[in-house]
mmCIF file of C-alpha atoms and ligand atoms in Angstrom:
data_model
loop_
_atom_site.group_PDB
_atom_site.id
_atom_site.type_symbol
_atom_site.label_atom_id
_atom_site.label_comp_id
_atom_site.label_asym_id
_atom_site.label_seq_id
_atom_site.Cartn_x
_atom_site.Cartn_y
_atom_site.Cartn_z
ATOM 1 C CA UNK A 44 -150.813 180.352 47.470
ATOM 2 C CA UNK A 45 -152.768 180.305 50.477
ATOM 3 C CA UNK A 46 -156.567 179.994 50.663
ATOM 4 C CA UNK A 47 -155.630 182.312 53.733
ATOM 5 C CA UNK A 48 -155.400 181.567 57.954
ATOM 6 C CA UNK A 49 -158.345 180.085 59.935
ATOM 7 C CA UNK A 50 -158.077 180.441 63.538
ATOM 8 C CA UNK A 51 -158.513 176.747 65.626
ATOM 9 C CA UNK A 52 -159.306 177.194 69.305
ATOM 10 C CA UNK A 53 -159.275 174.062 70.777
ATOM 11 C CA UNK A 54 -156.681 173.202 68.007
ATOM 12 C CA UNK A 55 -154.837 170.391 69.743
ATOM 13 C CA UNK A 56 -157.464 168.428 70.512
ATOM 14 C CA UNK A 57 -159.273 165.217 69.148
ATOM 15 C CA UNK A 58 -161.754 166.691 66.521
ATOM 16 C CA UNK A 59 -159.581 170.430 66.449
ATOM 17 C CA UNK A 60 -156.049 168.167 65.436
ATOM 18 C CA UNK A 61 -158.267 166.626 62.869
ATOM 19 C CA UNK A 62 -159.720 169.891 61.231
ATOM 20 C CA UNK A 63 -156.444 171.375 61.339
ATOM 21 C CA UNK A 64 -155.091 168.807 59.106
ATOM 22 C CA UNK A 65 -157.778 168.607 56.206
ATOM 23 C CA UNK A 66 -157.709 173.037 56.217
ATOM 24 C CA UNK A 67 -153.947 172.787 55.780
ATOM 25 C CA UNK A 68 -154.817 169.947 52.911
ATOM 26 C CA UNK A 69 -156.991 172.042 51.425
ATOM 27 C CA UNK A 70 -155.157 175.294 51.209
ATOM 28 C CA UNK A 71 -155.657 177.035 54.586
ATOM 29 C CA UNK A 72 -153.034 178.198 56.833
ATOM 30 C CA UNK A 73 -153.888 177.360 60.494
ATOM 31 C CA UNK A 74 -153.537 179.170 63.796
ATOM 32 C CA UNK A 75 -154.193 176.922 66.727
ATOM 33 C CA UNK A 76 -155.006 178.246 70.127
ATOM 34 C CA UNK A 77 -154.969 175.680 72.924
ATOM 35 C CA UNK A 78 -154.611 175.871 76.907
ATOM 36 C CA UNK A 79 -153.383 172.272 76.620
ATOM 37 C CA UNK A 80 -155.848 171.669 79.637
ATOM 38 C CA UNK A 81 -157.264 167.780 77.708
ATOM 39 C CA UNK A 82 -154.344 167.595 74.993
ATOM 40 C CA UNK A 83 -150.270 167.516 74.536
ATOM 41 C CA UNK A 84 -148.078 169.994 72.542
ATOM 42 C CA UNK A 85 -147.000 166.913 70.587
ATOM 43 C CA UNK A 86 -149.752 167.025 68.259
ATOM 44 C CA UNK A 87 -148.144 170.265 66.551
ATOM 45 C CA UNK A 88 -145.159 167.578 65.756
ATOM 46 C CA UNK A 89 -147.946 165.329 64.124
ATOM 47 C CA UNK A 90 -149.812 167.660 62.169
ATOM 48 C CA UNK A 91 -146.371 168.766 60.840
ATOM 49 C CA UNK A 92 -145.430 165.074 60.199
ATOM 50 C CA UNK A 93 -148.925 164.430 58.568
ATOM 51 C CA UNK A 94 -149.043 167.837 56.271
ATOM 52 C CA UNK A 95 -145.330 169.001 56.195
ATOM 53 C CA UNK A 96 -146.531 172.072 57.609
ATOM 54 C CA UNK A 97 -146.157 173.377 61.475
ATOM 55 C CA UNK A 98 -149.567 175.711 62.224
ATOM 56 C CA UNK A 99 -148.426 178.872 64.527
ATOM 57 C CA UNK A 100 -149.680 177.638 68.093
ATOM 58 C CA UNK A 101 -150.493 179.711 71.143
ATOM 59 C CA UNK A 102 -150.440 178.300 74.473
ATOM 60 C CA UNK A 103 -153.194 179.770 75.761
ATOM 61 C CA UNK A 104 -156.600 180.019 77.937
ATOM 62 C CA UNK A 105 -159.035 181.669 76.191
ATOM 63 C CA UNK A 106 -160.392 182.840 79.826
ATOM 64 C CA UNK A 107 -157.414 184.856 79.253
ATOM 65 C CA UNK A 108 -158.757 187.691 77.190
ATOM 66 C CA UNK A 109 -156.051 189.891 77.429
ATOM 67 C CA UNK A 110 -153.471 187.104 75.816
ATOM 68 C CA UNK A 111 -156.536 186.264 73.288
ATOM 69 C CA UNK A 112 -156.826 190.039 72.292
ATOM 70 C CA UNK A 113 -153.058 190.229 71.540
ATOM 71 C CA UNK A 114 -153.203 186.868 69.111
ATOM 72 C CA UNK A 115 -155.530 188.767 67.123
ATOM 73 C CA UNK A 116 -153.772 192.028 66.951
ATOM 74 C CA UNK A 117 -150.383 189.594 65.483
ATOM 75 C CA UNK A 118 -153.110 187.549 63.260
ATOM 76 C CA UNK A 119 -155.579 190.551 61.469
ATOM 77 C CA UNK A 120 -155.683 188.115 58.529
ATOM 78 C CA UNK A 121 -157.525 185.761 59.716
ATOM 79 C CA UNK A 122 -160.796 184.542 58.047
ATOM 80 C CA UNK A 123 -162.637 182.718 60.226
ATOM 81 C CA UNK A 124 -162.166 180.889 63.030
ATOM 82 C CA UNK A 125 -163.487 177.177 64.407
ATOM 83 C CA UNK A 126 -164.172 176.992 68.164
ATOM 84 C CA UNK A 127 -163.723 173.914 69.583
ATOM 85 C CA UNK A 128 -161.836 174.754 72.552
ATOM 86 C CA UNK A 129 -164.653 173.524 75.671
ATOM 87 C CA UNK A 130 -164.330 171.456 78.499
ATOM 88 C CA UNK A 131 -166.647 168.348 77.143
ATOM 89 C CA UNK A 132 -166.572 165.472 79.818
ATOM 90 C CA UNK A 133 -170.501 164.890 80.707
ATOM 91 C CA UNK A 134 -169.649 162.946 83.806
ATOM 92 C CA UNK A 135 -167.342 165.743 84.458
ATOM 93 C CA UNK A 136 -169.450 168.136 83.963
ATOM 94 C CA UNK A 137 -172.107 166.917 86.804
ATOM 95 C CA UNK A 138 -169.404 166.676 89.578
ATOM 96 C CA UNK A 139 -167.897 170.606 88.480
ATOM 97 C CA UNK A 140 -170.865 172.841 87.174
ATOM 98 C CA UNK A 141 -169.631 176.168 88.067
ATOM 99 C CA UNK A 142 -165.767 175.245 86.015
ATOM 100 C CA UNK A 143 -168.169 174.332 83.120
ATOM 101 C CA UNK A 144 -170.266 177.254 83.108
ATOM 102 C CA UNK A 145 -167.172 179.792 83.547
ATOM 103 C CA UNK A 146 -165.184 177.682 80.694
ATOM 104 C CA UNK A 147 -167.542 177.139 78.172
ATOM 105 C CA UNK A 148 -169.432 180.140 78.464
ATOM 106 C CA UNK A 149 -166.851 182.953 79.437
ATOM 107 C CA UNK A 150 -164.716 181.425 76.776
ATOM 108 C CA UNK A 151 -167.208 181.596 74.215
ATOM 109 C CA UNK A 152 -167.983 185.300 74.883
ATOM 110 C CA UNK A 153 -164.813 186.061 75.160
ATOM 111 C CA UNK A 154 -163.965 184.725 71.513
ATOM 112 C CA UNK A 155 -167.188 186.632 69.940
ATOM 113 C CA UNK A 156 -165.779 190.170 71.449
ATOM 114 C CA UNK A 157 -162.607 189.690 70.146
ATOM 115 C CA UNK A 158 -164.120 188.816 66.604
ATOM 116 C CA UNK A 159 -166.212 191.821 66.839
ATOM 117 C CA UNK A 160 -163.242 193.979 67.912
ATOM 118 C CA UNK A 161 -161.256 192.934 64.965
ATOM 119 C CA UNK A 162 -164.297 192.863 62.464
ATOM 120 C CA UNK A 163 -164.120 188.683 61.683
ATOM 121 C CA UNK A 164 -167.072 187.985 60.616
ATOM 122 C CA UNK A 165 -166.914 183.825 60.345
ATOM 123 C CA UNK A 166 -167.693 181.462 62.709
ATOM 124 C CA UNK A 167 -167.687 177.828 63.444
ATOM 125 C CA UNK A 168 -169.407 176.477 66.422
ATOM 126 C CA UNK A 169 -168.678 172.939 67.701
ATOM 127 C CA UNK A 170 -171.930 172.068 69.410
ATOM 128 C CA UNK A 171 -173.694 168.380 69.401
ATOM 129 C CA UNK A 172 -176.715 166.062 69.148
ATOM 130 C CA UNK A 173 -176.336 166.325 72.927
ATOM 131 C CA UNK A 174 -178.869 169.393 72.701
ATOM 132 C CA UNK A 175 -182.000 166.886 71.651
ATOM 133 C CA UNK A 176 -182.342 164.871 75.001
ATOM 134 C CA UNK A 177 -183.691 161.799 73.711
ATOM 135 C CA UNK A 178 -185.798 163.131 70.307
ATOM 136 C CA UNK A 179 -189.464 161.895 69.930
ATOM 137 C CA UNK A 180 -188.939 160.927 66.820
ATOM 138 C CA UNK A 181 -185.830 159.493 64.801
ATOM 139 C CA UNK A 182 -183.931 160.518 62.816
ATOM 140 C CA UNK A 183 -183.978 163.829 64.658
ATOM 141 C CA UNK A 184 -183.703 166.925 62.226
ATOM 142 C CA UNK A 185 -182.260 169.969 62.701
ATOM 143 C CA UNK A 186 -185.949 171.192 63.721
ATOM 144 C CA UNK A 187 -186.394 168.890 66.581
ATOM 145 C CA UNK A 188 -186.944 170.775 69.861
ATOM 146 C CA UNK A 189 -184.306 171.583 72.223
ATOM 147 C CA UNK A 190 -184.906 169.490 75.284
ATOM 148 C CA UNK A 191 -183.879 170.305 79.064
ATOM 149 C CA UNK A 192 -180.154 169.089 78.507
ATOM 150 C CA UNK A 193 -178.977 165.563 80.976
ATOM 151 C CA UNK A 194 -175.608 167.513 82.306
ATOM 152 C CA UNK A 195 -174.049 170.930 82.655
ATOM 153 C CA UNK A 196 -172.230 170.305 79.780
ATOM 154 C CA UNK A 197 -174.930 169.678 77.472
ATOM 155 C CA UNK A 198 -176.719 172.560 78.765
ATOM 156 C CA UNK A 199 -173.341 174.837 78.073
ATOM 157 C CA UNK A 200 -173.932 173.756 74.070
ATOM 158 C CA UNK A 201 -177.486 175.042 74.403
ATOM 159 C CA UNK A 202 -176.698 178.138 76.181
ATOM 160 C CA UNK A 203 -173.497 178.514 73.612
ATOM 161 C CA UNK A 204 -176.037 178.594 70.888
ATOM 162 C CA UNK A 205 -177.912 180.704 72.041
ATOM 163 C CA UNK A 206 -175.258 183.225 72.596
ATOM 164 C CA UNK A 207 -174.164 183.055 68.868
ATOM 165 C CA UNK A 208 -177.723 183.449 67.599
ATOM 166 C CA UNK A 209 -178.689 186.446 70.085
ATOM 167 C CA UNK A 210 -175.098 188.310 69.145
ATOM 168 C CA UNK A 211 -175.562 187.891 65.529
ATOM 169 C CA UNK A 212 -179.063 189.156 66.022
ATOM 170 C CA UNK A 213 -178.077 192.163 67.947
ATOM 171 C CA UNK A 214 -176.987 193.265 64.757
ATOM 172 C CA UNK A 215 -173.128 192.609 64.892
ATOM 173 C CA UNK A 216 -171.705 192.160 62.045
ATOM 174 C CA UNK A 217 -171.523 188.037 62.263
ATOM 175 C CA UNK A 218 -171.735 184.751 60.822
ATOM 176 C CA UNK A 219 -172.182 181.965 62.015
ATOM 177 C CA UNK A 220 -172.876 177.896 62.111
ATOM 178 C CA UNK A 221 -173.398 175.766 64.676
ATOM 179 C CA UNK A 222 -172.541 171.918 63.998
ATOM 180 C CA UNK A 223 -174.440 169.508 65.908
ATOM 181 C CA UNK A 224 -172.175 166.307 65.852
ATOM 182 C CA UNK A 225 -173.500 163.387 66.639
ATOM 183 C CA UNK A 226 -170.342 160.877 67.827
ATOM 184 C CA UNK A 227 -167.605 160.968 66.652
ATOM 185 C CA UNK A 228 -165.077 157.890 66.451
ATOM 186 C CA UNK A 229 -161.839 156.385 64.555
ATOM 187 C CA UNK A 230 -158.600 158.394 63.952
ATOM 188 C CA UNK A 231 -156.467 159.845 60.497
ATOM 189 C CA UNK A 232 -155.465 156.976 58.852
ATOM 190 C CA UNK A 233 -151.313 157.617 59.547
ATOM 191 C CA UNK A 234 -152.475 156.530 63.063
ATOM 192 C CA UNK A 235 -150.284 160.003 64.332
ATOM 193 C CA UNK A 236 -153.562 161.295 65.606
ATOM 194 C CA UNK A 237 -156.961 160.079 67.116
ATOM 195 C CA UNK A 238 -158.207 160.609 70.194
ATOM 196 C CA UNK A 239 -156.447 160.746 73.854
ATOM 197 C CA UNK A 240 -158.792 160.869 76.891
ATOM 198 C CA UNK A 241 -156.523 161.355 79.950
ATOM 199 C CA UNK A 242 -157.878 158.819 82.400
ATOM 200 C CA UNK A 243 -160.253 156.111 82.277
ATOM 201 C CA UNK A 244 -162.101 157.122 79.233
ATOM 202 C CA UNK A 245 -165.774 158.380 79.513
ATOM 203 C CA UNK A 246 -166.619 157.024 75.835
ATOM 204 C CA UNK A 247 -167.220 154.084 74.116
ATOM 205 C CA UNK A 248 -164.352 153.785 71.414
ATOM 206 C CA UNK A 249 -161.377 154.482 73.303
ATOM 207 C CA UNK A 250 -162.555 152.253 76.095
ATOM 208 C CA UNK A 251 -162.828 149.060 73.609
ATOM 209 C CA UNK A 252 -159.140 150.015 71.880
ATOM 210 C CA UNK A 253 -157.634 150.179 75.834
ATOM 211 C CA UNK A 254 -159.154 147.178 76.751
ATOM 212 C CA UNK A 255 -158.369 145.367 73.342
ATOM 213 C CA UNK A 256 -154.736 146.706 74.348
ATOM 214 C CA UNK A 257 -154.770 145.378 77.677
ATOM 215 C CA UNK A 258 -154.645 149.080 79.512
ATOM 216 C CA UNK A 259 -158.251 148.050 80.652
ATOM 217 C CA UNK A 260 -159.310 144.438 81.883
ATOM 218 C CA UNK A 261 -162.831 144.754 80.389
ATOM 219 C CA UNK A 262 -165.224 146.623 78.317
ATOM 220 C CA UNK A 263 -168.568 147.406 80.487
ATOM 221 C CA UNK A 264 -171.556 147.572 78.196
ATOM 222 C CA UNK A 265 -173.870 149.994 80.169
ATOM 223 C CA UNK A 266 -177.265 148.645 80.043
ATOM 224 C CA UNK A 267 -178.841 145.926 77.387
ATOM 225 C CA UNK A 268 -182.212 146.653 78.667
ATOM 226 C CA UNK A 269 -183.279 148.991 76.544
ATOM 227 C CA UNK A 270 -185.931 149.150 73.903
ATOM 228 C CA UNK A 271 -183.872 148.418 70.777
ATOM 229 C CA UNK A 272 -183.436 145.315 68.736
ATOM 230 C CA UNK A 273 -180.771 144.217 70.868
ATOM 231 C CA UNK A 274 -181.245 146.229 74.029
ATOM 232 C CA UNK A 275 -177.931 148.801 73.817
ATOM 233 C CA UNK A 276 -177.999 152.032 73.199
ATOM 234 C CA UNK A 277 -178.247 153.210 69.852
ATOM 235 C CA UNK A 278 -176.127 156.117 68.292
ATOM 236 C CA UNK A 279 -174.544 158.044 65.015
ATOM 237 C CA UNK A 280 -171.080 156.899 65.285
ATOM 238 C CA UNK A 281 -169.546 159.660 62.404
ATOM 239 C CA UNK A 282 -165.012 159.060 61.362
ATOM 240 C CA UNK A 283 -163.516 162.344 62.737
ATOM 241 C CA UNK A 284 -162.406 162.711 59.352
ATOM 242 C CA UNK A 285 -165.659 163.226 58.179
ATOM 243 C CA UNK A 286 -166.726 165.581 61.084
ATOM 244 C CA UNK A 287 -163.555 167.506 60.491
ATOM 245 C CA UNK A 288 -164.089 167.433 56.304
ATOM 246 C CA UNK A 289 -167.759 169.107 57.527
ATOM 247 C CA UNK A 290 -165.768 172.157 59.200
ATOM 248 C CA UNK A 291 -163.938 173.291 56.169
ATOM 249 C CA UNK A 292 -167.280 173.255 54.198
ATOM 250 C CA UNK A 293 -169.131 175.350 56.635
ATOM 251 C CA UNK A 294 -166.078 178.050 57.124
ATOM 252 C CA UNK A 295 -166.379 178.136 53.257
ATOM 253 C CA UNK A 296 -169.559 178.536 52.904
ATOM 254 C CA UNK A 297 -169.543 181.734 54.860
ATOM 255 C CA UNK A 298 -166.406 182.941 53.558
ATOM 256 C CA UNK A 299 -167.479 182.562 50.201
ATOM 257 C CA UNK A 300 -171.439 184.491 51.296
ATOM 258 C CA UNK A 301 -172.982 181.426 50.624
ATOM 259 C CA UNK A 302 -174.899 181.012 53.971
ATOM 260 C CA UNK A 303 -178.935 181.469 53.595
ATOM 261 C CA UNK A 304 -178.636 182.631 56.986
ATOM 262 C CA UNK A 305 -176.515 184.672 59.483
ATOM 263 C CA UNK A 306 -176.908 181.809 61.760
ATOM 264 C CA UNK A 307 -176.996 178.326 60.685
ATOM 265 C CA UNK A 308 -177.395 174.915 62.327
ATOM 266 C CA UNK A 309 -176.494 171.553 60.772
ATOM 267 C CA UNK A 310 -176.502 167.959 61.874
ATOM 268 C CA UNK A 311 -173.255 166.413 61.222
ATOM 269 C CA UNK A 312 -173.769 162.750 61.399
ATOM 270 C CA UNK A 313 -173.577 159.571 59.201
ATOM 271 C CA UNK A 314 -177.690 158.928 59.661
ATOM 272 C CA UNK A 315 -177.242 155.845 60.827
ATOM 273 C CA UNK A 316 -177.925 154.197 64.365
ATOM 274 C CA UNK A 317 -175.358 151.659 65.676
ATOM 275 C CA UNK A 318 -176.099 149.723 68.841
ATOM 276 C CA UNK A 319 -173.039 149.125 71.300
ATOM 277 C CA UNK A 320 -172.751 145.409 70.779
ATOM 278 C CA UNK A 321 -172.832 146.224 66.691
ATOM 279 C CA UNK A 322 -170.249 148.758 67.593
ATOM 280 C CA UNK A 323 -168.331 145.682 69.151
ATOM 281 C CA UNK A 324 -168.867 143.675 66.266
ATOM 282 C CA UNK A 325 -167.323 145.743 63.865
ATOM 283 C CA UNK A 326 -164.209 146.303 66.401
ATOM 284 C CA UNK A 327 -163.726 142.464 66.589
ATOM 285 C CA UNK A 328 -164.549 142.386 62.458
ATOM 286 C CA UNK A 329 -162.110 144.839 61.447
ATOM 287 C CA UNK A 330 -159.150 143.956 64.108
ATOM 288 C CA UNK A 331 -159.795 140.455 64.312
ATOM 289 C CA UNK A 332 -159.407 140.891 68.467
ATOM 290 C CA UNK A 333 -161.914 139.345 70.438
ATOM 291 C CA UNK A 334 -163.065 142.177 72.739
ATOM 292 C CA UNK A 335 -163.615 141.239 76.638
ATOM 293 C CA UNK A 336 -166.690 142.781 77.948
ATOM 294 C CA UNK A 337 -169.470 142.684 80.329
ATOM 295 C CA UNK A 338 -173.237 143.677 80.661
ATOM 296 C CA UNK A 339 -173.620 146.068 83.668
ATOM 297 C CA UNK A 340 -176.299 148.627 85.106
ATOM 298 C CA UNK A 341 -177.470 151.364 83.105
ATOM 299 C CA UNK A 342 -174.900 154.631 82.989
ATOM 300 C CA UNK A 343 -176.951 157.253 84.299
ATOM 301 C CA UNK A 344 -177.659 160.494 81.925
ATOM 302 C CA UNK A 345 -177.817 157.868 78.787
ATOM 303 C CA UNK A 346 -180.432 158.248 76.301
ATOM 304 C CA UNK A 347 -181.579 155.276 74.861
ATOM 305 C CA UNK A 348 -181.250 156.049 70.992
ATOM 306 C CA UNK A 349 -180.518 158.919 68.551
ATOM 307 C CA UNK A 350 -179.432 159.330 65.058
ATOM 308 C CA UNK A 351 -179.339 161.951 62.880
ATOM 309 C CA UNK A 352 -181.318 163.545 59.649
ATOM 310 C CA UNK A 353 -178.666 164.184 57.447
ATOM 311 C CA UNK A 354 -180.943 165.560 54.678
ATOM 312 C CA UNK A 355 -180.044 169.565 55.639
ATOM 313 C CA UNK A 356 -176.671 168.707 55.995
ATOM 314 C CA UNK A 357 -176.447 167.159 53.082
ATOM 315 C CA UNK A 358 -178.385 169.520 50.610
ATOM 316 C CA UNK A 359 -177.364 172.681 52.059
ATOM 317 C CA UNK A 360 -173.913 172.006 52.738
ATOM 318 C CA UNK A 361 -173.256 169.894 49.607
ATOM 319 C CA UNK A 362 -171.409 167.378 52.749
ATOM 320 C CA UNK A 363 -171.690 163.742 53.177
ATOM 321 C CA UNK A 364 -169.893 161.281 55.946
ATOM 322 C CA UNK A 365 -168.330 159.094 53.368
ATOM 323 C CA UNK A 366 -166.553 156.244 55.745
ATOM 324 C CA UNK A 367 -167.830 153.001 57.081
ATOM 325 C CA UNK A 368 -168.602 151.475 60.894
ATOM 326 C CA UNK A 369 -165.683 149.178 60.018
ATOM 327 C CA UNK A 370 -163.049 152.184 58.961
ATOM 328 C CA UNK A 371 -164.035 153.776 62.095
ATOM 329 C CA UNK A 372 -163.134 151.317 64.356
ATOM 330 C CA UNK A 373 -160.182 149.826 62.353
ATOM 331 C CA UNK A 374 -158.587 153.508 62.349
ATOM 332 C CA UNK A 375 -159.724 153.751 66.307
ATOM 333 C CA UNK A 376 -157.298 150.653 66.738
ATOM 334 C CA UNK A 377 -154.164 151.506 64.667
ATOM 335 C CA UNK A 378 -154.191 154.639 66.620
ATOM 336 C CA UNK A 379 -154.396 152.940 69.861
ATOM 337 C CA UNK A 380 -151.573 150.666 68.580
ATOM 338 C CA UNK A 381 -148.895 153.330 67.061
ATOM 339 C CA UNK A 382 -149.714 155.802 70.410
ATOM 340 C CA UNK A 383 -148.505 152.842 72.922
ATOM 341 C CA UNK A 384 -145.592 152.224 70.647
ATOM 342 C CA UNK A 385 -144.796 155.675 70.703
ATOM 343 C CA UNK A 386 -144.598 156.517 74.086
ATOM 344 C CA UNK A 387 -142.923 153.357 75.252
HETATM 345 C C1 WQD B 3 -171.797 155.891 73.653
HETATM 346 C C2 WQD B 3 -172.577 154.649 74.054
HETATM 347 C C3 WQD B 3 -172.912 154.413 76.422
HETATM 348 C C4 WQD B 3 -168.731 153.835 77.463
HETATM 349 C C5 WQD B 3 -171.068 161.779 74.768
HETATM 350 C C6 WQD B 3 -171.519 163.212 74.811
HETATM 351 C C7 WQD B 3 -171.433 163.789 73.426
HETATM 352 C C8 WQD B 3 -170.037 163.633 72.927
HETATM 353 C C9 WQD B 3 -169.707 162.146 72.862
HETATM 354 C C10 WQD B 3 -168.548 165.440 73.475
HETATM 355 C C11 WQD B 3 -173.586 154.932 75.164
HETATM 356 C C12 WQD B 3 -172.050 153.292 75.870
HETATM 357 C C13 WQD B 3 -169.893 154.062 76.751
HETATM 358 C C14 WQD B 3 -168.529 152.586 78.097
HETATM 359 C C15 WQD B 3 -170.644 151.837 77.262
HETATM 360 N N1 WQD B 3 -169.128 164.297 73.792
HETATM 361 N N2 WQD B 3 -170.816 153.074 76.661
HETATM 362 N N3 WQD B 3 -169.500 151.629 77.973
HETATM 363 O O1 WQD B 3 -172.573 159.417 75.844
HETATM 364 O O2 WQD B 3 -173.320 159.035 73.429
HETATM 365 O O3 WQD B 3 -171.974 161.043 73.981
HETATM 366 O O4 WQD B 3 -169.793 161.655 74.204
HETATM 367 O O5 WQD B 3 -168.633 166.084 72.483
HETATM 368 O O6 WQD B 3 -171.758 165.161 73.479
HETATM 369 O O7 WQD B 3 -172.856 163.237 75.230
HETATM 370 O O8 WQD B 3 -170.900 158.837 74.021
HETATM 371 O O9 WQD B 3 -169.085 157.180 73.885
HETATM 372 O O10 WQD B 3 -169.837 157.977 76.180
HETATM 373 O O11 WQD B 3 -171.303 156.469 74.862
HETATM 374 O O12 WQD B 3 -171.507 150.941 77.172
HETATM 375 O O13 WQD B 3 -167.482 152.320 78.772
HETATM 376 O O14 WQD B 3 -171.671 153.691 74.577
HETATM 377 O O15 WQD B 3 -173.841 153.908 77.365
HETATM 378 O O16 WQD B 3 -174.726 154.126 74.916
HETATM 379 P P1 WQD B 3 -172.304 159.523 74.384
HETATM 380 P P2 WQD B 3 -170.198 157.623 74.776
#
């Protein structure tokens, strides 16, 4: 018996392939919207392998809202939906505002309408740490101000947040919570999933497990002149599983009426700091691979250190990351591993 159909935008993606298989673990029957703009159709084939069940998927752009309107008139049943479906490259986002302001902010309104057309009342919004800046003081709590955001995309989270909070408080008939996730890392541990940047990859993970791999000739640490104990950058490296464990507790707890508020935010990280060489450390721990790298100039748009207060999170969610620096980067590298053999 089904705990009943969630709707995943974004679905095919890193953190969305991820959710989607702990919902279908836990009872949930899974719709997964997905333009297929930063993913591949072949992670319907390993959700299916991984849960023995294929989730209904619709090729399509949420821009489209038209298409988006007729999935919910064929899914009426649906209980809430998770939103991860956002373009989410920060580099990116600097060279191509104006694509990152019509994605992530048409698409967002576009989703809210529809809900409120078709009455859904819960919603999960995939938003991150990226909104603090640099916070003033660690670890940074759901409280912290909102600072002026380093990149477009950042700035779409804030704005994104906004727009929930303002809708819901216009009096339509909403819920929602907004997830701040700090970074997440590592990959399911059947290695059919984890995380495929197309390109040279912007972050930190799957630029050590391509260079341990040999796709890349070097790791470049950006910057080990900062002011932490061993002058890299500091952040909350959180397994995906976790993150993705995090979603089916918030959809619950509005499904189930147990949200204090209409609109909720929580910090979904592990609460602790990890510094890029300690990140490198635990790769060459857990994998036994010596990892090539180099010191270079600073990456511009980097804060220097952030990690979260997981107290909130915690309490009010009854949600804890449960997995270890060492799982994270082990499962980061089986991935890597089992995707080259695959596509060979
Ligand atoms: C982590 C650390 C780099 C690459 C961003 C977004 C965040 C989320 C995750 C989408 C930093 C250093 C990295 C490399 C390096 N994105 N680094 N060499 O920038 O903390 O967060 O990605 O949801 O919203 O802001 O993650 O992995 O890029 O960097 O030294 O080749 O690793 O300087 O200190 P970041 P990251």
């Amino acid at each position: 018996m089904s705990k009943g159909k969630i709707l995943v935008t974004g679905g095919t993606g890193y953190i969305g392939s991820h959710t989607t298989v702990e919902l279908i673990e836990q009872g949930y029957e899974v719709v997964i919207i997905d333009n297929l703009s930063n993913s591949q159709e072949f992670v319907i084939d390993r959700i299916e392998q991984i849960t023995g069940v294929r989730p209904k998927f619709y090729k399509l752009d949420l821009l489209d809202a038209e298409s988006l309107d007729q999935c919910f008139a064929e899914n009426t049943d649906l209980k809430g939906i998770i939103h991860f479906a956002a373009a989410k490259a920060v580099g990116e986002s600097v060279k191509k505002p104006l694509y990152y302001y019509r994605n992530n902010l048409q698409t967002m309104i576009n989703v809210l309408e529809a809900m409120i057309k078709y009455n859904l009342e819960n919603f999960v919004f995939s938003s991150s740490c990226t909104v603090y800046g640099q916070p003033d003081e660690l670890p940074v709590t759901e409280n912290a101000p909102v600072k002026t955001a380093e990149s477009p995309y950042g700035y779409t989270k804030q704005v994104n947040e906004n727009i929930l909070k303002d809708t819901i408080a216009s009096g339509a008939k909403l819920k929602g919570i907004a997830l701040r996730y700090f970074n997440p890392i590592g990959a399911h541990h059947s290695g059919l999933i984890g995380e495929l940047p197309i390109g040279v990859p912007a972050n930190l993970m799957p630029f050590i497990t391509q260079t341990a791999y040999g796709i890349r000739e070097q790791l470049s640490v950006f910057g080990d002149d900062y002011s932490t104990p061993d002058g890299s950058c500091i952040r909350d490296y959180i397994h995906v599983v976790d993150l993705a464990k995090a979603h089916i507790v918030a959809i619950e707890r509005m499904i189930d009426g147990k949200n204090k508020e209409a609109y909720e935010i929580f910090n979904i990280g592990t609460g602790n700091g990890f510094s890029v060489f300690e990140v490198i450390k635990s790769f060459e721990k857990s994998t036994g691979i010596k990892l090539h790298y180099k010191v270079v100039p600073r990456r511009a748009g980097d804060i220097e250190q952030i990690w979260a207060d997981t107290t909130i999170g915690n309490n009010e969610l009854g949600w804890k990351a449960e997995k270890s620096i060492d799982e994270m980067t082990l499962s980061a590298w089986k991935w890597e591993q089992n995707y080259r053999k695959s596509i060979q």
